[in-house]
């Protein structure tokens, strides 16, 4: 039996069951009470049966506004059934549930999301520059080797630079031989390089210039972020406090938060599920869990 904390005054007045009979029913389920009242010819049996099919009445009958009562019922659900409640939780309730995880676990789960969703979260607090500055050099080198980073796009970026910046970048690697060339000649020099040498030149650029190039490429072609590992995208978040990370995650739709909450152990999942709206919970009990209702005792 599921023994709830109920309002006897409501039961005696609305259902016309006196206190003496309620005391006799203390160990009986609602279904048993309905049967006994029906045998006595009491109209209360019909009223209770009606309440068991009406969400608003059921909220009052079972005092579902009290989170303790919701929790007592929810603890009787299986792990599978418990997860069925999560789609009915508000986004803020799901985020509240994630506070039970450690920061490293939250970031680990973030890394499993589609890149587009990870970027939505990270860009709440950090910029592309922050992400690329923290990337290991080895991963930046691999980025420039990726076939998705097209040479023509890199050249478009170089063409967009002011002459002084382009000259500085080239002089860093090729010395004064570049200084006397016009911008057009410098660009022509880059065009003439073999692909392997061109990539090597990108890998040998100063870190600040590499980051600038990566930002320019990604702004023109956002899908290039797919070539960067989730761990590198979320790296800046590792210095953040847990609540600050969760605040950034409020841009995620519930469909991405629910699988994360599902990783909680059963006892904590029960606590999170208790945040469900009482009327919604009543409707779910009526539709999906009549067997659970049958176990509730007054």
Coordinates of N, CA and C in Angstrom, one line a residue, residues 120-232:
X120 N 26.1 26.2 -28.8 CA 25.1 27.1 -28.2 C 25.3 27.4 -26.7
X121 N 25.7 26.3 -26.0 CA 26.0 26.4 -24.6 C 27.3 27.2 -24.3
X122 N 28.4 26.8 -25.0 CA 29.7 27.4 -24.7 C 29.7 28.9 -25.1
X123 N 29.1 29.2 -26.2 CA 29.1 30.6 -26.6 C 28.2 31.5 -25.7
X124 N 27.5 30.9 -24.8 CA 26.8 31.8 -23.8 C 27.8 32.6 -22.9
X125 N 29.0 32.0 -22.8 CA 30.0 32.6 -21.9 C 31.3 32.9 -22.6
X126 N 31.7 32.1 -23.6 CA 33.0 32.2 -24.2 C 32.9 32.5 -25.7
X127 N 34.0 33.0 -26.3 CA 34.0 33.3 -27.7 C 34.8 32.2 -28.5
X128 N 34.7 32.3 -29.8 CA 35.5 31.4 -30.6 C 37.0 31.6 -30.3
X129 N 37.4 32.8 -30.0 CA 38.8 33.0 -29.7 C 39.2 32.3 -28.4
X130 N 38.3 32.3 -27.4 CA 38.6 31.6 -26.1 C 38.8 30.1 -26.4
X131 N 37.9 29.6 -27.2 CA 38.0 28.1 -27.5 C 39.3 27.8 -28.2
X132 N 39.7 28.5 -29.3 CA 40.8 28.2 -30.1 C 42.1 28.5 -29.3
X133 N 42.2 29.5 -28.5 CA 43.4 29.8 -27.7 C 43.7 28.6 -26.8
X134 N 42.7 27.9 -26.3 CA 43.0 26.8 -25.3 C 43.2 25.5 -26.0
X135 N 43.0 25.4 -27.3 CA 43.3 24.1 -28.0 C 44.7 23.8 -28.0
X136 N 45.0 22.5 -27.8 CA 46.4 22.0 -27.9 C 47.0 22.3 -29.3
X137 N 48.2 22.6 -29.4 CA 48.8 22.9 -30.7 C 48.7 21.7 -31.6
X138 N 48.8 20.5 -31.1 CA 48.7 19.3 -31.9 C 47.3 19.3 -32.6
X139 N 46.3 19.7 -31.9 CA 44.9 19.7 -32.5 C 44.7 20.8 -33.5
X140 N 45.4 21.9 -33.3 CA 45.3 23.0 -34.3 C 46.0 22.5 -35.6
X141 N 47.2 21.9 -35.4 CA 47.9 21.3 -36.6 C 47.0 20.4 -37.4
X142 N 46.3 19.5 -36.7 CA 45.4 18.5 -37.3 C 44.2 19.3 -38.0
X143 N 43.8 20.3 -37.4 CA 42.7 21.1 -38.0 C 43.1 21.6 -39.4
X144 N 44.3 22.1 -39.5 CA 44.8 22.7 -40.8 C 45.1 21.6 -41.8
X145 N 45.2 20.3 -41.3 CA 45.5 19.2 -42.3 C 44.2 18.6 -42.8
X146 N 43.1 19.0 -42.1 CA 41.8 18.4 -42.5 C 41.3 18.8 -43.9
X147 N 40.9 17.9 -44.7 CA 40.5 18.2 -46.1 C 39.3 19.2 -46.1
X148 N 38.5 19.3 -45.0 CA 37.4 20.2 -45.0 C 37.8 21.6 -44.9
X149 N 39.1 21.8 -44.5 CA 39.6 23.2 -44.5 C 40.2 23.4 -45.9
X150 N 39.4 24.0 -46.7 CA 39.8 24.2 -48.1 C 40.8 25.4 -48.3
X151 N 41.7 25.1 -49.2 CA 42.8 26.1 -49.4 C 42.2 27.4 -50.0
X152 N 41.1 27.3 -50.8 CA 40.5 28.5 -51.4 C 39.9 29.4 -50.3
X153 N 39.4 28.8 -49.2 CA 38.8 29.5 -48.1 C 39.9 30.2 -47.3
X154 N 41.0 29.5 -47.2 CA 42.1 30.1 -46.5 C 42.6 31.4 -47.2
X155 N 42.7 31.2 -48.6 CA 43.2 32.3 -49.4 C 42.2 33.5 -49.3
X156 N 40.9 33.2 -49.3 CA 39.9 34.3 -49.1 C 40.2 35.1 -47.8
X157 N 40.6 34.4 -46.8 CA 40.9 35.0 -45.5 C 42.1 35.9 -45.7
X158 N 43.2 35.4 -46.3 CA 44.4 36.2 -46.5 C 44.1 37.4 -47.3
X159 N 43.3 37.3 -48.3 CA 42.9 38.4 -49.2 C 42.2 39.5 -48.4
X160 N 41.5 39.1 -47.3 CA 40.7 40.1 -46.6 C 41.5 40.9 -45.6
X161 N 42.8 40.4 -45.3 CA 43.6 41.1 -44.4 C 44.1 42.4 -44.9
X162 N 44.4 43.3 -44.0 CA 45.1 44.6 -44.5 C 46.5 44.2 -44.8
X163 N 47.1 45.0 -45.7 CA 48.5 44.6 -46.2 C 49.5 44.5 -45.1
X164 N 49.4 45.3 -44.1 CA 50.4 45.2 -43.0 C 50.4 43.9 -42.3
X165 N 49.1 43.4 -42.0 CA 49.0 42.1 -41.3 C 49.4 40.9 -42.2
X166 N 49.1 41.0 -43.4 CA 49.5 39.9 -44.3 C 51.1 39.9 -44.4
X167 N 51.7 41.0 -44.6 CA 53.1 41.1 -44.6 C 53.8 40.6 -43.4
X168 N 53.2 40.9 -42.2 CA 53.8 40.5 -41.0 C 53.7 39.0 -40.9
X169 N 52.6 38.4 -41.2 CA 52.4 36.9 -41.2 C 53.5 36.2 -42.1
X170 N 53.6 36.7 -43.3 CA 54.6 36.1 -44.2 C 56.0 36.3 -43.8
X171 N 56.3 37.5 -43.3 CA 57.7 37.8 -42.9 C 58.1 36.9 -41.8
X172 N 57.2 36.6 -40.9 CA 57.5 35.7 -39.7 C 58.1 34.4 -40.2
X173 N 57.7 33.9 -41.4 CA 58.2 32.6 -41.9 C 59.2 32.8 -43.0
X174 N 59.0 33.8 -43.8 CA 59.9 33.9 -45.0 C 60.8 35.0 -45.0
X175 N 60.9 35.8 -44.0 CA 61.8 36.9 -43.8 C 61.6 38.1 -44.8
X176 N 62.7 38.8 -45.0 CA 62.7 40.1 -45.7 C 62.4 39.9 -47.2
X177 N 62.5 38.6 -47.7 CA 62.3 38.4 -49.1 C 60.8 38.8 -49.5
X178 N 60.0 38.8 -48.5 CA 58.6 39.2 -48.7 C 58.3 40.7 -48.7
X179 N 59.2 41.4 -48.0 CA 58.9 42.8 -47.6 C 58.8 43.7 -48.8
X180 N 59.5 43.4 -49.9 CA 59.5 44.3 -51.0 C 58.4 43.9 -52.0
X181 N 57.7 42.9 -51.7 CA 56.6 42.5 -52.7 C 55.3 43.2 -52.4
X182 N 54.5 43.5 -53.4 CA 53.2 44.1 -53.3 C 52.3 43.0 -52.7
X183 N 51.1 43.4 -52.2 CA 50.2 42.5 -51.6 C 49.7 41.5 -52.7
X184 N 49.6 41.9 -53.9 CA 49.2 41.0 -55.0 C 50.3 40.0 -55.2
X185 N 51.5 40.4 -55.2 CA 52.7 39.5 -55.3 C 52.7 38.5 -54.2
X186 N 52.5 39.0 -52.9 CA 52.5 38.1 -51.8 C 51.4 37.0 -51.9
X187 N 50.2 37.4 -52.3 CA 49.1 36.5 -52.5 C 49.4 35.5 -53.6
X188 N 50.1 36.0 -54.6 CA 50.5 35.1 -55.7 C 51.5 34.1 -55.3
X189 N 52.4 34.5 -54.4 CA 53.4 33.6 -53.8 C 52.7 32.5 -53.0
X190 N 51.7 32.9 -52.3 CA 51.0 31.8 -51.5 C 50.3 30.9 -52.4
X191 N 49.7 31.4 -53.5 CA 49.0 30.5 -54.4 C 49.9 29.5 -55.1
X192 N 51.2 29.9 -55.3 CA 52.1 29.1 -56.0 C 52.7 27.9 -55.1
X193 N 52.5 28.0 -53.8 CA 53.0 27.0 -52.9 C 52.4 25.6 -53.1
X194 N 53.1 24.6 -53.0 CA 52.6 23.2 -53.0 C 51.6 23.1 -51.8
X195 N 50.7 22.2 -51.9 CA 49.7 22.0 -50.8 C 50.4 21.6 -49.5
X196 N 51.3 20.7 -49.6 CA 52.0 20.3 -48.4 C 52.7 21.5 -47.7
X197 N 53.4 22.3 -48.5 CA 54.1 23.5 -48.0 C 53.2 24.5 -47.4
X198 N 52.0 24.7 -48.1 CA 51.0 25.6 -47.7 C 50.5 25.2 -46.3
X199 N 50.2 24.0 -46.1 CA 49.7 23.5 -44.8 C 50.7 23.7 -43.8
X200 N 52.0 23.4 -44.1 CA 53.1 23.5 -43.1 C 53.2 25.0 -42.7
X201 N 53.0 25.9 -43.7 CA 53.1 27.3 -43.4 C 52.0 27.7 -42.4
X202 N 50.8 27.2 -42.5 CA 49.7 27.5 -41.6 C 50.0 27.0 -40.2
X203 N 50.6 25.8 -40.2 CA 50.9 25.2 -38.9 C 52.1 25.9 -38.2
X204 N 52.9 26.6 -38.9 CA 54.0 27.3 -38.3 C 53.7 28.8 -38.0
X205 N 52.5 29.2 -38.3 CA 52.1 30.6 -38.0 C 52.1 30.8 -36.5
X206 N 52.3 32.1 -36.1 CA 52.2 32.4 -34.7 C 50.8 32.1 -34.2
X207 N 50.7 31.7 -32.9 CA 49.4 31.2 -32.4 C 48.3 32.3 -32.6
X208 N 48.6 33.5 -32.3 CA 47.6 34.5 -32.5 C 47.0 34.6 -33.9
X209 N 47.9 34.4 -34.9 CA 47.5 34.5 -36.3 C 46.7 33.2 -36.7
X210 N 47.1 32.1 -36.1 CA 46.4 30.8 -36.3 C 44.9 30.9 -35.8
X211 N 44.8 31.5 -34.6 CA 43.5 31.7 -34.0 C 42.6 32.6 -34.9
X212 N 43.2 33.7 -35.4 CA 42.5 34.6 -36.2 C 42.0 34.0 -37.5
X213 N 42.9 33.1 -38.1 CA 42.5 32.4 -39.3 C 41.4 31.4 -39.0
X214 N 41.4 30.7 -37.9 CA 40.4 29.7 -37.6 C 39.1 30.4 -37.4
X215 N 39.1 31.6 -36.7 CA 37.9 32.3 -36.5 C 37.3 32.7 -37.8
X216 N 38.1 33.3 -38.7 CA 37.7 33.7 -40.0 C 37.1 32.5 -40.8
X217 N 37.7 31.4 -40.7 CA 37.2 30.2 -41.5 C 35.8 29.7 -41.0
X218 N 35.7 29.7 -39.6 CA 34.5 29.2 -39.0 C 33.3 30.1 -39.2
X219 N 33.6 31.4 -39.2 CA 32.5 32.4 -39.4 C 32.0 32.3 -40.8
X220 N 32.9 31.9 -41.8 CA 32.4 31.8 -43.2 C 31.8 30.4 -43.4
X221 N 32.3 29.4 -42.6 CA 31.8 28.0 -42.8 C 31.6 27.4 -41.4
X222 N 30.5 27.7 -40.7 CA 30.3 27.2 -39.3 C 30.4 25.7 -39.2
X223 N 30.1 24.9 -40.2 CA 30.2 23.5 -40.1 C 31.6 23.0 -39.9
X224 N 32.6 23.9 -40.0 CA 34.0 23.4 -39.7 C 34.2 23.1 -38.2
X225 N 33.3 23.6 -37.4 CA 33.4 23.3 -35.9 C 33.2 21.8 -35.7
X226 N 32.6 21.1 -36.7 CA 32.4 19.6 -36.6 C 33.7 18.9 -36.6
X227 N 34.8 19.6 -37.1 CA 36.1 19.0 -37.2 C 36.9 19.2 -35.9
X228 N 36.3 19.9 -35.0 CA 37.0 20.2 -33.7 C 36.3 19.3 -32.6
X229 N 37.1 18.6 -31.9 CA 36.5 17.7 -30.9 C 35.7 18.4 -29.8
X230 N 34.6 17.7 -29.4 CA 33.8 18.3 -28.3 C 34.6 18.7 -27.1
X231 N 35.6 17.9 -26.8 CA 36.5 18.2 -25.6 C 37.2 19.5 -25.7
X232 N 37.6 19.9 -26.9 CA 38.2 21.1 -27.2 C 37.2 22.3 -27.1

